[in-house]
mmCIF file of C-alpha atoms and ligand atoms in Angstrom:
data_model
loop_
_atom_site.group_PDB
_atom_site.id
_atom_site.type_symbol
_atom_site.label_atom_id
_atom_site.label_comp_id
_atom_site.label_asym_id
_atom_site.label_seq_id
_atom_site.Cartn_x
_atom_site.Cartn_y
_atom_site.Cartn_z
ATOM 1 C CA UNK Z 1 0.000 0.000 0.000
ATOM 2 C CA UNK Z 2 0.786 3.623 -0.958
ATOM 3 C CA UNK Z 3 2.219 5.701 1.978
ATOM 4 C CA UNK Z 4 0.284 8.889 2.005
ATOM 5 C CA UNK Z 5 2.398 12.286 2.028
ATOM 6 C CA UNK Z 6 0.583 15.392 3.306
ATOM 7 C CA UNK Z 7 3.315 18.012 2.154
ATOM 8 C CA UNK Z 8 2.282 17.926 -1.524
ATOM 9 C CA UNK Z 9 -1.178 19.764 -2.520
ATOM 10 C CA UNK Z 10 -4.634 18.418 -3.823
ATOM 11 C CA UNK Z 11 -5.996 19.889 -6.888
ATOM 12 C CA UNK Z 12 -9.607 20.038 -7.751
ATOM 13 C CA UNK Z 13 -11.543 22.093 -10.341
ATOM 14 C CA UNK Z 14 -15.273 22.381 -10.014
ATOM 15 C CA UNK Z 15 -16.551 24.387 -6.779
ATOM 16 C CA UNK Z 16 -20.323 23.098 -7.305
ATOM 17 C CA UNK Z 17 -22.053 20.883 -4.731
ATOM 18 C CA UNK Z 18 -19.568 17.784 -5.006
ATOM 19 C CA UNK Z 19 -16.164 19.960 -5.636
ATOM 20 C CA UNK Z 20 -17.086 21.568 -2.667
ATOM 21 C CA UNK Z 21 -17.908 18.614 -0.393
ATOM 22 C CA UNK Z 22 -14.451 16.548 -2.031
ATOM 23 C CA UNK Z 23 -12.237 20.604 -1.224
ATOM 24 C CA UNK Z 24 -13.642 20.436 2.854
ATOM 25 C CA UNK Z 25 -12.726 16.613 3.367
ATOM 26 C CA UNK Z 26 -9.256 17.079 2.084
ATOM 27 C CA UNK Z 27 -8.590 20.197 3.585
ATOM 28 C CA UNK Z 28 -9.974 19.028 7.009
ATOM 29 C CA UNK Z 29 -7.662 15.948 6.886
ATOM 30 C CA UNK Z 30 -4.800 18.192 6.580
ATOM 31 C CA UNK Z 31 -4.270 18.693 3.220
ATOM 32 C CA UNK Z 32 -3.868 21.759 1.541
ATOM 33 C CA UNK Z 33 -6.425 22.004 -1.712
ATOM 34 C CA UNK Z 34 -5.530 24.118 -5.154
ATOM 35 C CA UNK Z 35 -9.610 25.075 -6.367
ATOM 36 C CA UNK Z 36 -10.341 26.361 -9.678
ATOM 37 C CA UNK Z 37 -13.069 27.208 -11.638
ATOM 38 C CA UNK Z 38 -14.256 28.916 -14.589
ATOM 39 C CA UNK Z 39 -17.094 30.956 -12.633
ATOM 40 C CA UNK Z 40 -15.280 32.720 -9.672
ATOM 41 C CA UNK Z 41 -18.768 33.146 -7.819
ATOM 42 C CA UNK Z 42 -19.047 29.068 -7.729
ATOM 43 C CA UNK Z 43 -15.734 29.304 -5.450
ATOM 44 C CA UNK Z 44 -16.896 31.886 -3.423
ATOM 45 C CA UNK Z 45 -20.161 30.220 -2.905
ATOM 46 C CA UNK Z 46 -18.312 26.979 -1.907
ATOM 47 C CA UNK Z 47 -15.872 28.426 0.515
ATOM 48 C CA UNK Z 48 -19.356 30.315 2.056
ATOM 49 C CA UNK Z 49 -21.194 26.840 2.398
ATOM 50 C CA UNK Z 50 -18.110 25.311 3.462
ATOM 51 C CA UNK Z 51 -17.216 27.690 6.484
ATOM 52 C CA UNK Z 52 -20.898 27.300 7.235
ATOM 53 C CA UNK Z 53 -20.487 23.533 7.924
ATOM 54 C CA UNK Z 54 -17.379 24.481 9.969
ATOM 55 C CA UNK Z 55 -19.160 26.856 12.086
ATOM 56 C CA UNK Z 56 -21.887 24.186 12.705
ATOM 57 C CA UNK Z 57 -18.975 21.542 13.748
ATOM 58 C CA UNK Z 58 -17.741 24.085 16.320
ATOM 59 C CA UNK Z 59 -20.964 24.601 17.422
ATOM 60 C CA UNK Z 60 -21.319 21.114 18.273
ATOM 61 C CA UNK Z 61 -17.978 20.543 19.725
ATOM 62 C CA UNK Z 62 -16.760 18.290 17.246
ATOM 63 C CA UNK Z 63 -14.015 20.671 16.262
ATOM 64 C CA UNK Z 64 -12.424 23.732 17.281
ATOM 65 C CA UNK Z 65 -11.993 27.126 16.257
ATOM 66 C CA UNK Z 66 -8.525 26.984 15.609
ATOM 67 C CA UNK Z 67 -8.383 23.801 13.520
ATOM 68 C CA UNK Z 68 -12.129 25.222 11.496
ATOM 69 C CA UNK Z 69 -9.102 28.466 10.571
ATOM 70 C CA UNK Z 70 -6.634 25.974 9.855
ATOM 71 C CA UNK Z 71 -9.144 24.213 7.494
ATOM 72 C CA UNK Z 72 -10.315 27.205 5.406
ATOM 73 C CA UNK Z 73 -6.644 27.959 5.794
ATOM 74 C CA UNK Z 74 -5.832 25.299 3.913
ATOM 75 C CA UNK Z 75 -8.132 26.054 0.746
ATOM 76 C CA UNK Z 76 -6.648 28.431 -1.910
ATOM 77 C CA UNK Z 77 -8.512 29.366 -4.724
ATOM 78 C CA UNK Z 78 -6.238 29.469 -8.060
ATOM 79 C CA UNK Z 79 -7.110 31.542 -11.306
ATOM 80 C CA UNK Z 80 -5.582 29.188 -13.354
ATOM 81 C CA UNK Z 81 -4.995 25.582 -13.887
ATOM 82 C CA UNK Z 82 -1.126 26.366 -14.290
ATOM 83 C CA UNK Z 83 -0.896 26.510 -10.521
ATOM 84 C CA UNK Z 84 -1.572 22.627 -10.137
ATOM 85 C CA UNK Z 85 2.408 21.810 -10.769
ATOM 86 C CA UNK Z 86 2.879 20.133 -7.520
ATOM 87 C CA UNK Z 87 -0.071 18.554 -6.091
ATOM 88 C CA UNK Z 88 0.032 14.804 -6.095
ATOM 89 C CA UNK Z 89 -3.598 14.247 -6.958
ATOM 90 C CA UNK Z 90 -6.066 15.942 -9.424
ATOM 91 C CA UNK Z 91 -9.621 15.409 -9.352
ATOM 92 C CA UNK Z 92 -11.911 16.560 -11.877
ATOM 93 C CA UNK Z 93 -15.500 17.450 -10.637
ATOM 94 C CA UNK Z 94 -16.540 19.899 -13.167
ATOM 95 C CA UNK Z 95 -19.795 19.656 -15.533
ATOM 96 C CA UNK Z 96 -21.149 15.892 -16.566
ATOM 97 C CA UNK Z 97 -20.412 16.465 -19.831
ATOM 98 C CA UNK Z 98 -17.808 14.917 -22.233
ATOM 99 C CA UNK Z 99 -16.976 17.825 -24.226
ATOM 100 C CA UNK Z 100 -15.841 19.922 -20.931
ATOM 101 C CA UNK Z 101 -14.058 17.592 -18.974
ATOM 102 C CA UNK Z 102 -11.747 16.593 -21.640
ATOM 103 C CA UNK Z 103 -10.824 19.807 -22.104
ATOM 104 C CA UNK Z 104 -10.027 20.137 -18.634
ATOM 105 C CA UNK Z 105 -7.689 17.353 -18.706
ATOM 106 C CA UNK Z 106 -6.297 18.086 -21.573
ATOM 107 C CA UNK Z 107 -5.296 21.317 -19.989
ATOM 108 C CA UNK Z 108 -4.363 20.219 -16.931
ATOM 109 C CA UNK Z 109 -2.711 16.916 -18.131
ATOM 110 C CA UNK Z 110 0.062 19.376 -19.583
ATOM 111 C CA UNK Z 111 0.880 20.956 -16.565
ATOM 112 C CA UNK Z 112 0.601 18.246 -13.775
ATOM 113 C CA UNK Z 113 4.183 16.393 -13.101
ATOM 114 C CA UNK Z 114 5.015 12.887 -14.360
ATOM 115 C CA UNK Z 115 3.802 10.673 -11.455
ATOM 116 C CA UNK Z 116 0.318 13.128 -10.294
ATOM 117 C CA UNK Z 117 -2.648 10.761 -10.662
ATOM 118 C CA UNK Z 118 -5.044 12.364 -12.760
ATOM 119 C CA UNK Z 119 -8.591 11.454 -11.138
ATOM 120 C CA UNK Z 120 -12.304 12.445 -11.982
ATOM 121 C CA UNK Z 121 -15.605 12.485 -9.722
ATOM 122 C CA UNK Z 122 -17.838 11.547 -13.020
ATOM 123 C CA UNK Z 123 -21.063 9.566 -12.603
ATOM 124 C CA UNK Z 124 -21.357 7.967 -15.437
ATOM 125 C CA UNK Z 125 -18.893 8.623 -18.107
ATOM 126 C CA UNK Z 126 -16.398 6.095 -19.307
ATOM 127 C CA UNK Z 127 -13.159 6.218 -17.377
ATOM 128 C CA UNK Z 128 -11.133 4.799 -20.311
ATOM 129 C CA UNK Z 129 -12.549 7.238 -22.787
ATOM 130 C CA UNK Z 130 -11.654 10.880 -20.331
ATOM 131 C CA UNK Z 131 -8.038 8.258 -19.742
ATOM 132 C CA UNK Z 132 -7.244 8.831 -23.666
ATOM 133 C CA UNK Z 133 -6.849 12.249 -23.508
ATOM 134 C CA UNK Z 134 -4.382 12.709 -21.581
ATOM 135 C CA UNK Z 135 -0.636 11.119 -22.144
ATOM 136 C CA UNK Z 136 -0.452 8.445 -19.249
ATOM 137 C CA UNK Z 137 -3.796 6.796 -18.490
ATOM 138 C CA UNK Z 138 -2.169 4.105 -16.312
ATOM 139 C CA UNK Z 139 -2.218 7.511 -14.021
ATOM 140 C CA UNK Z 140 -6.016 7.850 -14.648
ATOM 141 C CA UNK Z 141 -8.572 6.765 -12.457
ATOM 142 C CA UNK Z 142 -12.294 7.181 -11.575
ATOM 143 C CA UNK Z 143 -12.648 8.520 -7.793
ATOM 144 C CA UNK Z 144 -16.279 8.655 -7.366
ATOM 145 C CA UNK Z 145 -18.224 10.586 -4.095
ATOM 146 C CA UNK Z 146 -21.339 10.779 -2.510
ATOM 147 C CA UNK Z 147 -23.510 13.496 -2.390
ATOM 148 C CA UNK Z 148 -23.442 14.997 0.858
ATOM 149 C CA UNK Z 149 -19.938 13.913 0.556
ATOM 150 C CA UNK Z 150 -18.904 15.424 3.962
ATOM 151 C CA UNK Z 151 -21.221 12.677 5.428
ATOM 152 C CA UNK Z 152 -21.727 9.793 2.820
ATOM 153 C CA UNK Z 153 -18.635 7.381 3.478
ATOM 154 C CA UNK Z 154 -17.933 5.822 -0.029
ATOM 155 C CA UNK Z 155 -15.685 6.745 -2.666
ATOM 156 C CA UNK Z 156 -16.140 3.986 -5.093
ATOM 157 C CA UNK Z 157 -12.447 3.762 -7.244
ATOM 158 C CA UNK Z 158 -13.283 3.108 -10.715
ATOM 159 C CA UNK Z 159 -10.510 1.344 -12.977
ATOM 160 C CA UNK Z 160 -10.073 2.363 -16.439
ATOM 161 C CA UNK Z 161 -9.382 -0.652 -19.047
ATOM 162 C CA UNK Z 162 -5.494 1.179 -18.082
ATOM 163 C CA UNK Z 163 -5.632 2.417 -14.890
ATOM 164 C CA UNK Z 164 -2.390 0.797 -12.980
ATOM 165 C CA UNK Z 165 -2.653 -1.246 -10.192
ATOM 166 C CA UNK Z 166 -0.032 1.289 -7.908
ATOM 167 C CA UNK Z 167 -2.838 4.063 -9.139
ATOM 168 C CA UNK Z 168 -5.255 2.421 -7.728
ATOM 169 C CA UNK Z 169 -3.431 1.919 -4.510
ATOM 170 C CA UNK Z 170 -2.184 5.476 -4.097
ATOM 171 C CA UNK Z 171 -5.939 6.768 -4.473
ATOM 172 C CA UNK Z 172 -7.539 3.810 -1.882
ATOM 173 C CA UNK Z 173 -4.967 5.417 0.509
ATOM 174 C CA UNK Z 174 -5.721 8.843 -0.198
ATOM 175 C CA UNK Z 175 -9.441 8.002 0.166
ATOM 176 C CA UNK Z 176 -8.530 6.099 3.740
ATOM 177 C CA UNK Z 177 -6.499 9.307 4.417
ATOM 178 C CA UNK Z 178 -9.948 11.529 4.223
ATOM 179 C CA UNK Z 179 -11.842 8.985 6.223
ATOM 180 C CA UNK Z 180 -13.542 7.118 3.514
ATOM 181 C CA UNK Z 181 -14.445 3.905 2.768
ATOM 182 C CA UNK Z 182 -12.572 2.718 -0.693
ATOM 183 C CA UNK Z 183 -14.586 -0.138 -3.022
ATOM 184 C CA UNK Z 184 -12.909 -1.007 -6.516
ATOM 185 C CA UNK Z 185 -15.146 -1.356 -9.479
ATOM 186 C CA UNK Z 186 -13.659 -1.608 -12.910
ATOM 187 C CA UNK Z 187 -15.148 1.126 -15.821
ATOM 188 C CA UNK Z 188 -18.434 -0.089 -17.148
ATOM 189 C CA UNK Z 189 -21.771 1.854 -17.818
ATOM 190 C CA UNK Z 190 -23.504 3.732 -14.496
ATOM 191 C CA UNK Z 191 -19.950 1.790 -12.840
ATOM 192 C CA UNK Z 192 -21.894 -0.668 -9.398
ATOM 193 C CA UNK Z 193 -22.972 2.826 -8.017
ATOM 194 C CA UNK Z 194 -25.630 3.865 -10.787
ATOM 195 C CA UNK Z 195 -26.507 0.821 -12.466
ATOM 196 C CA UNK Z 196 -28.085 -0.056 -9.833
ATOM 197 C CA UNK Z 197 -29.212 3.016 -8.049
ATOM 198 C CA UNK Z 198 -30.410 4.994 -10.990
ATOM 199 C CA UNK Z 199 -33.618 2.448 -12.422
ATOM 200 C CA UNK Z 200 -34.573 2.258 -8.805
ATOM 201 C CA UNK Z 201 -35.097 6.142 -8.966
ATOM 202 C CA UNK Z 202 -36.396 5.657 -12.184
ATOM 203 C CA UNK Z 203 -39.006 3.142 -11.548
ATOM 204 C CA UNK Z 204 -39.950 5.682 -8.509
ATOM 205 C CA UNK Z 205 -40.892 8.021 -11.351
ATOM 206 C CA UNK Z 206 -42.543 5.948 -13.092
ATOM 207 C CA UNK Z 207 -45.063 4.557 -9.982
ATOM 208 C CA UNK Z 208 -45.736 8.266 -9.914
ATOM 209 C CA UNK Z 209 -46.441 8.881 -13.445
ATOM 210 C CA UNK Z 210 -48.615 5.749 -13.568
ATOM 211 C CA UNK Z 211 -50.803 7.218 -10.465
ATOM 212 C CA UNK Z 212 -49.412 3.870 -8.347
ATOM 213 C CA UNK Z 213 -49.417 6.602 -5.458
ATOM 214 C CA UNK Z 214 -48.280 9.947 -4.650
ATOM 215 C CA UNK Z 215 -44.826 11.150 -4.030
ATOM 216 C CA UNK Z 216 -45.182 11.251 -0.086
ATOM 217 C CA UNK Z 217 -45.840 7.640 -0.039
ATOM 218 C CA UNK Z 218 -43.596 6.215 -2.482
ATOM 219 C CA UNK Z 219 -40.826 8.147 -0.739
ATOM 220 C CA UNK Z 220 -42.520 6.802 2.490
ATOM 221 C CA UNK Z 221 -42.949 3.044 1.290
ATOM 222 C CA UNK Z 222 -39.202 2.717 0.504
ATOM 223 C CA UNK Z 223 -38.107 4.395 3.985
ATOM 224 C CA UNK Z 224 -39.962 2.728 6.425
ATOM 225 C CA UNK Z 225 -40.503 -0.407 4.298
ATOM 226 C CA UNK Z 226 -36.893 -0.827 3.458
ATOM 227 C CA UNK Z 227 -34.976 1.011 5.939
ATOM 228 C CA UNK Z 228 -33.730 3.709 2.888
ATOM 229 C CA UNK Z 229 -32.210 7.204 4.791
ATOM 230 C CA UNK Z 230 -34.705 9.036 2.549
ATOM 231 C CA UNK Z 231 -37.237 7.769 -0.662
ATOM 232 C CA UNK Z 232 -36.589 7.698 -4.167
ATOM 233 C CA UNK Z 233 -37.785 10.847 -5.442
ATOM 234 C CA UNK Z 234 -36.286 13.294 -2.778
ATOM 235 C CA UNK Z 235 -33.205 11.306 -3.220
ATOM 236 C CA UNK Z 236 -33.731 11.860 -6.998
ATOM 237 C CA UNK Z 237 -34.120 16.040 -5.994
ATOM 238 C CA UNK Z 238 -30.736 15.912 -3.836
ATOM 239 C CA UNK Z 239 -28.990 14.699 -6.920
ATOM 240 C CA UNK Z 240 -30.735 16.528 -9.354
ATOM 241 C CA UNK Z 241 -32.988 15.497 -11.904
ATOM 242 C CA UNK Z 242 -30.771 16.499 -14.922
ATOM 243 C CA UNK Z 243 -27.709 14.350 -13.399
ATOM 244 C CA UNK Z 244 -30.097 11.428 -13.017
ATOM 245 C CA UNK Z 245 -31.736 12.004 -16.482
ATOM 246 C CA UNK Z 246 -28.250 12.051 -18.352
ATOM 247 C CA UNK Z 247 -26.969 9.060 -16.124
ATOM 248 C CA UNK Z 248 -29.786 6.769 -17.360
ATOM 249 C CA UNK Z 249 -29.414 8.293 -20.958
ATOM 250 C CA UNK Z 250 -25.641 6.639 -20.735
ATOM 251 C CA UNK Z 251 -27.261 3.326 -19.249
ATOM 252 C CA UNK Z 252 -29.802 3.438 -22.131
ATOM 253 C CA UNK Z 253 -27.545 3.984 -24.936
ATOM 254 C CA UNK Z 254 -24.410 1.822 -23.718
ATOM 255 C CA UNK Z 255 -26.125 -1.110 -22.339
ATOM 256 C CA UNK Z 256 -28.871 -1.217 -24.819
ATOM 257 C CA UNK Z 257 -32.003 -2.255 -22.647
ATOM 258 C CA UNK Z 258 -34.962 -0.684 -22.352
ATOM 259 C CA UNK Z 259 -35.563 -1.325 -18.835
ATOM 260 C CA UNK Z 260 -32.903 1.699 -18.787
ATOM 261 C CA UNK Z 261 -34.854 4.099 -20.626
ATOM 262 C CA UNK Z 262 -35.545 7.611 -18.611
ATOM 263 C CA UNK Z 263 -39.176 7.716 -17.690
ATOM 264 C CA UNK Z 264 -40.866 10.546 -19.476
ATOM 265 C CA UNK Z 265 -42.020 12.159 -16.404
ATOM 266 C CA UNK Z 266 -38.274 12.789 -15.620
ATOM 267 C CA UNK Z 267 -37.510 13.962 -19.250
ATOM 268 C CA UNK Z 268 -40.872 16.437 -18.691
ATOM 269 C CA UNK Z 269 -39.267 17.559 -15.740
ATOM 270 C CA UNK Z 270 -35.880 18.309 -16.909
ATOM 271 C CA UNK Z 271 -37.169 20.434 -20.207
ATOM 272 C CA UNK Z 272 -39.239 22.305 -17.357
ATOM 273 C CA UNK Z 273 -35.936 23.101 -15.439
ATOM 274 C CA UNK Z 274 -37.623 21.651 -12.366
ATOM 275 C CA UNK Z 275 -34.287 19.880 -11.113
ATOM 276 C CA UNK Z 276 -34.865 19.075 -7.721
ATOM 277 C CA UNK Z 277 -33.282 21.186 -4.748
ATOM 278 C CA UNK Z 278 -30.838 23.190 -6.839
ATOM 279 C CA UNK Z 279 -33.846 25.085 -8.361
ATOM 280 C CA UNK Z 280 -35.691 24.471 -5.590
ATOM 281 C CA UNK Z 281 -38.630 22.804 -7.673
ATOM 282 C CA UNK Z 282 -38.420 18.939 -8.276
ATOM 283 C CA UNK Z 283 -40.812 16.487 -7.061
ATOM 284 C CA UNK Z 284 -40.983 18.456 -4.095
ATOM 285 C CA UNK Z 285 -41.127 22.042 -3.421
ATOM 286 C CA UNK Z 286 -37.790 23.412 -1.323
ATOM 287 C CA UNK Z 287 -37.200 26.790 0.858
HETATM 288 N N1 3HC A 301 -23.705 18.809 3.337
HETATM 289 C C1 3HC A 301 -23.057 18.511 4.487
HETATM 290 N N2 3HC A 301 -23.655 17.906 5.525
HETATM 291 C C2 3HC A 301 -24.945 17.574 5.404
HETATM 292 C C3 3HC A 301 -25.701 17.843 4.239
HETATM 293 C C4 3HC A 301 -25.010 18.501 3.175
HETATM 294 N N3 3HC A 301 -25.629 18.785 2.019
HETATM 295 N N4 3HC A 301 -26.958 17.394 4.407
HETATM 296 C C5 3HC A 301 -27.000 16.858 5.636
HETATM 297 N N5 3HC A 301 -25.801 16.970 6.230
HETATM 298 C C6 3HC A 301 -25.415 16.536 7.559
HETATM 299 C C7 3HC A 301 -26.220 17.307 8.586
HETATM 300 O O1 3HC A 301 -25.589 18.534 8.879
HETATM 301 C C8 3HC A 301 -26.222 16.359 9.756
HETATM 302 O O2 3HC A 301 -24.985 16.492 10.431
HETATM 303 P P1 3HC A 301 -24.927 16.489 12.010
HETATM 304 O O3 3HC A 301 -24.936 15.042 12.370
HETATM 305 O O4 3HC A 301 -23.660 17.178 12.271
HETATM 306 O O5 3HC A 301 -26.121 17.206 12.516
HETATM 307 C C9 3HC A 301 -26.232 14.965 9.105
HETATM 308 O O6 3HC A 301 -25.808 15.158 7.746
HETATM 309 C C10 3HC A 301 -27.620 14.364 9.110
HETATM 310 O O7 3HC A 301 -28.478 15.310 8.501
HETATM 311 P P2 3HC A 301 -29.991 15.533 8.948
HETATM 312 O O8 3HC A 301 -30.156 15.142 10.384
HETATM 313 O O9 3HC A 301 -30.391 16.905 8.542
HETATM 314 O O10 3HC A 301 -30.831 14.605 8.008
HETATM 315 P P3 3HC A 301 -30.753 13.060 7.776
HETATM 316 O O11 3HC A 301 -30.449 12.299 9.022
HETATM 317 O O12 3HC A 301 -31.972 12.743 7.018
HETATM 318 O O13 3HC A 301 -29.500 12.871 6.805
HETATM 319 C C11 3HC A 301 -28.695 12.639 4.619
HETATM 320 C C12 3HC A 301 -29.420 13.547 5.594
HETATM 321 C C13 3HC A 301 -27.281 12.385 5.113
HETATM 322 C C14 3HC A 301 -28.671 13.358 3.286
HETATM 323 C C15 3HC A 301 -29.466 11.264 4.558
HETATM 324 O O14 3HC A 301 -30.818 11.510 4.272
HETATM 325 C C16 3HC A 301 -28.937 10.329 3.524
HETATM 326 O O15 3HC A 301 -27.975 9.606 3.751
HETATM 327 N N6 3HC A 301 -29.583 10.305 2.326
HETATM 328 C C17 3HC A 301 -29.156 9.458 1.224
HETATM 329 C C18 3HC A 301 -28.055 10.180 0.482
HETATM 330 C C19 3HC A 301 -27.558 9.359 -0.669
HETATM 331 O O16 3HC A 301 -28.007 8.270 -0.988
HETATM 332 N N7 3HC A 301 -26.569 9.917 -1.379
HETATM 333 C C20 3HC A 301 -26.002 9.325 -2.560
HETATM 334 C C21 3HC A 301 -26.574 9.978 -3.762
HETATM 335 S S1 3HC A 301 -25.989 9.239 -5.247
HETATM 336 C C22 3HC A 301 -24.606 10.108 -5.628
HETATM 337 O O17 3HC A 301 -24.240 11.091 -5.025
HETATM 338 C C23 3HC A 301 -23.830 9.588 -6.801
HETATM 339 C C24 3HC A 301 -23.995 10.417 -8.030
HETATM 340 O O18 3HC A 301 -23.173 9.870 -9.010
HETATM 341 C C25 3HC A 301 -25.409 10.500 -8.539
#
């Protein structure tokens, strides 16, 4: 196993809901965090959210003042990729699209030193394909959190057909470092995480569309019946509805199978720009 050195930076661009949650658990475990992003409001808005969730830590005595400075100490914001020369790890959690994050890597990719693992927080897209963009994708690896992922303990490590097996330890360590739980899956379609997650949402959706019963008691059904931390279709709002929508359009079109195939009650949704708590309209209605 990989020893884990503190003295070299982390590097993440994307400051939305999971950059920020994957910025606070490496900075609070003692690493110091590079952040970029192309909209210089989304980093000011994370570093807000994230001192918040500090401030509510001290308040409950879980950590102190000094080490809640020490933490947002830890985070610099950088205006340009060009700054990531020495951290050891990069992780990608920019935009679900393609197009955008291999761009980012190809940027980054020239700038990051020989042996940096290049790493990215995708959902659903192919680990081998964002691998061939850059010039080492034994390097390249899939390092997927969990939204809230201060609390949610997984990172699930997803191979690419030529992600290296010392990658792959480096990054389980890493994740051990910031208190995770590491499981390996290799680079398939919706990776363990999705496939199976995302048609459970889905068929949710589609209970609801067919009148089976309303929201309250689907959700309802599925927590009390089956012991789930929340239902289907407020879990489906947390994510948002356009991540789920696009995640199922990748199981529909890779795997082939209908039984993948978004409901159109989601698709209705999506065109509506009701996406769940991030507009504050999904299947439920949020403060
Ligand atoms: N950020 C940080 N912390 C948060 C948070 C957030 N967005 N939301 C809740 N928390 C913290 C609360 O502050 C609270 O902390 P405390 O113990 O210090 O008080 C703790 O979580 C529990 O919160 P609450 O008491 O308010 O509410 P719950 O007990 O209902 O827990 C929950 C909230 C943790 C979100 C829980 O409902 C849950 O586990 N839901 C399922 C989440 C899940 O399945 N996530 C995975 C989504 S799939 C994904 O991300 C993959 C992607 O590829 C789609």
């Amino acid at each position: 196993m990989s020893s884990i050195d503190k003295s070299k930076p982390i590097g993440v661009v994307g400051a939305g809901a999971m950059g920020r949650g994957i910025i606070q658990v490496f900075a609070q475990s003692g690493f110091d965090v590079l952040v970029h992003d192309a909209n210089s409001s989304a980093i000011e808005s994370a570093l807000a959210t994230i001192e918040k969730l500090l401030n509510r830590s001290v308040s409950k005595e879980r950590i102190t003042d000094d080490e809640r400075d020490a933490t947002l100490k830890r985070i610099t914001p950088v205006g340009n990729v060009s700054e990531f020369k020495s951290v050891q790890l990069f992780v990608e959690a920019a935009s679900e699209k393609p197009e955008i994050k291999k761009t980012i890597f190809k940027a980054v990719d020239k700038v990051l030193a020989g042996d940096a693992i290049r790493a990215t927080n995708t959902s659903s897209i192919s680990i081998t394909e964002l691998a061939a963009v850059t010039g080492n994708p034994s390097l390249f690896i899939g390092m997927h959190f969990f939204n809230p992922v201060p609390v949610m303990k997984l990172v699930e490590i997803v191979m690419g057909l030529e992600t290296s097996d010392a990658t792959y330890d480096k990054v389980h360590a890493l994740a051990e470092a910031v208190g995770k739980t590491p499981l390996r899956a290799n680079d398939h379609p919706g990776f363990v995480s999705n496939r199976i997650l995302m048609p459970m949402i889905n068929e949710a959706i589609l209970c609801m569309q067919d009148g089976v019963a309303r929201p309250e008691a689907i959700d309802g059904i599925m927590q009390l019946g089956m012991a789930h931390p929340m239902g289907p279709l407020r879990l489906a709002d947390l994510i948002g509805l356009d991540v789920c929508y696009d995640i199922l359009n990748v199981l529909h079109r890779d795997l082939g199978e209908d039984k993948y195939r978004p409901a159109p009650l989601l698709r209705k949704m999506v065109l509506a720009g009701r996406l769940g708590n991030k507009t504050k309209q999904g299947f439920y209605t949020y403060e």
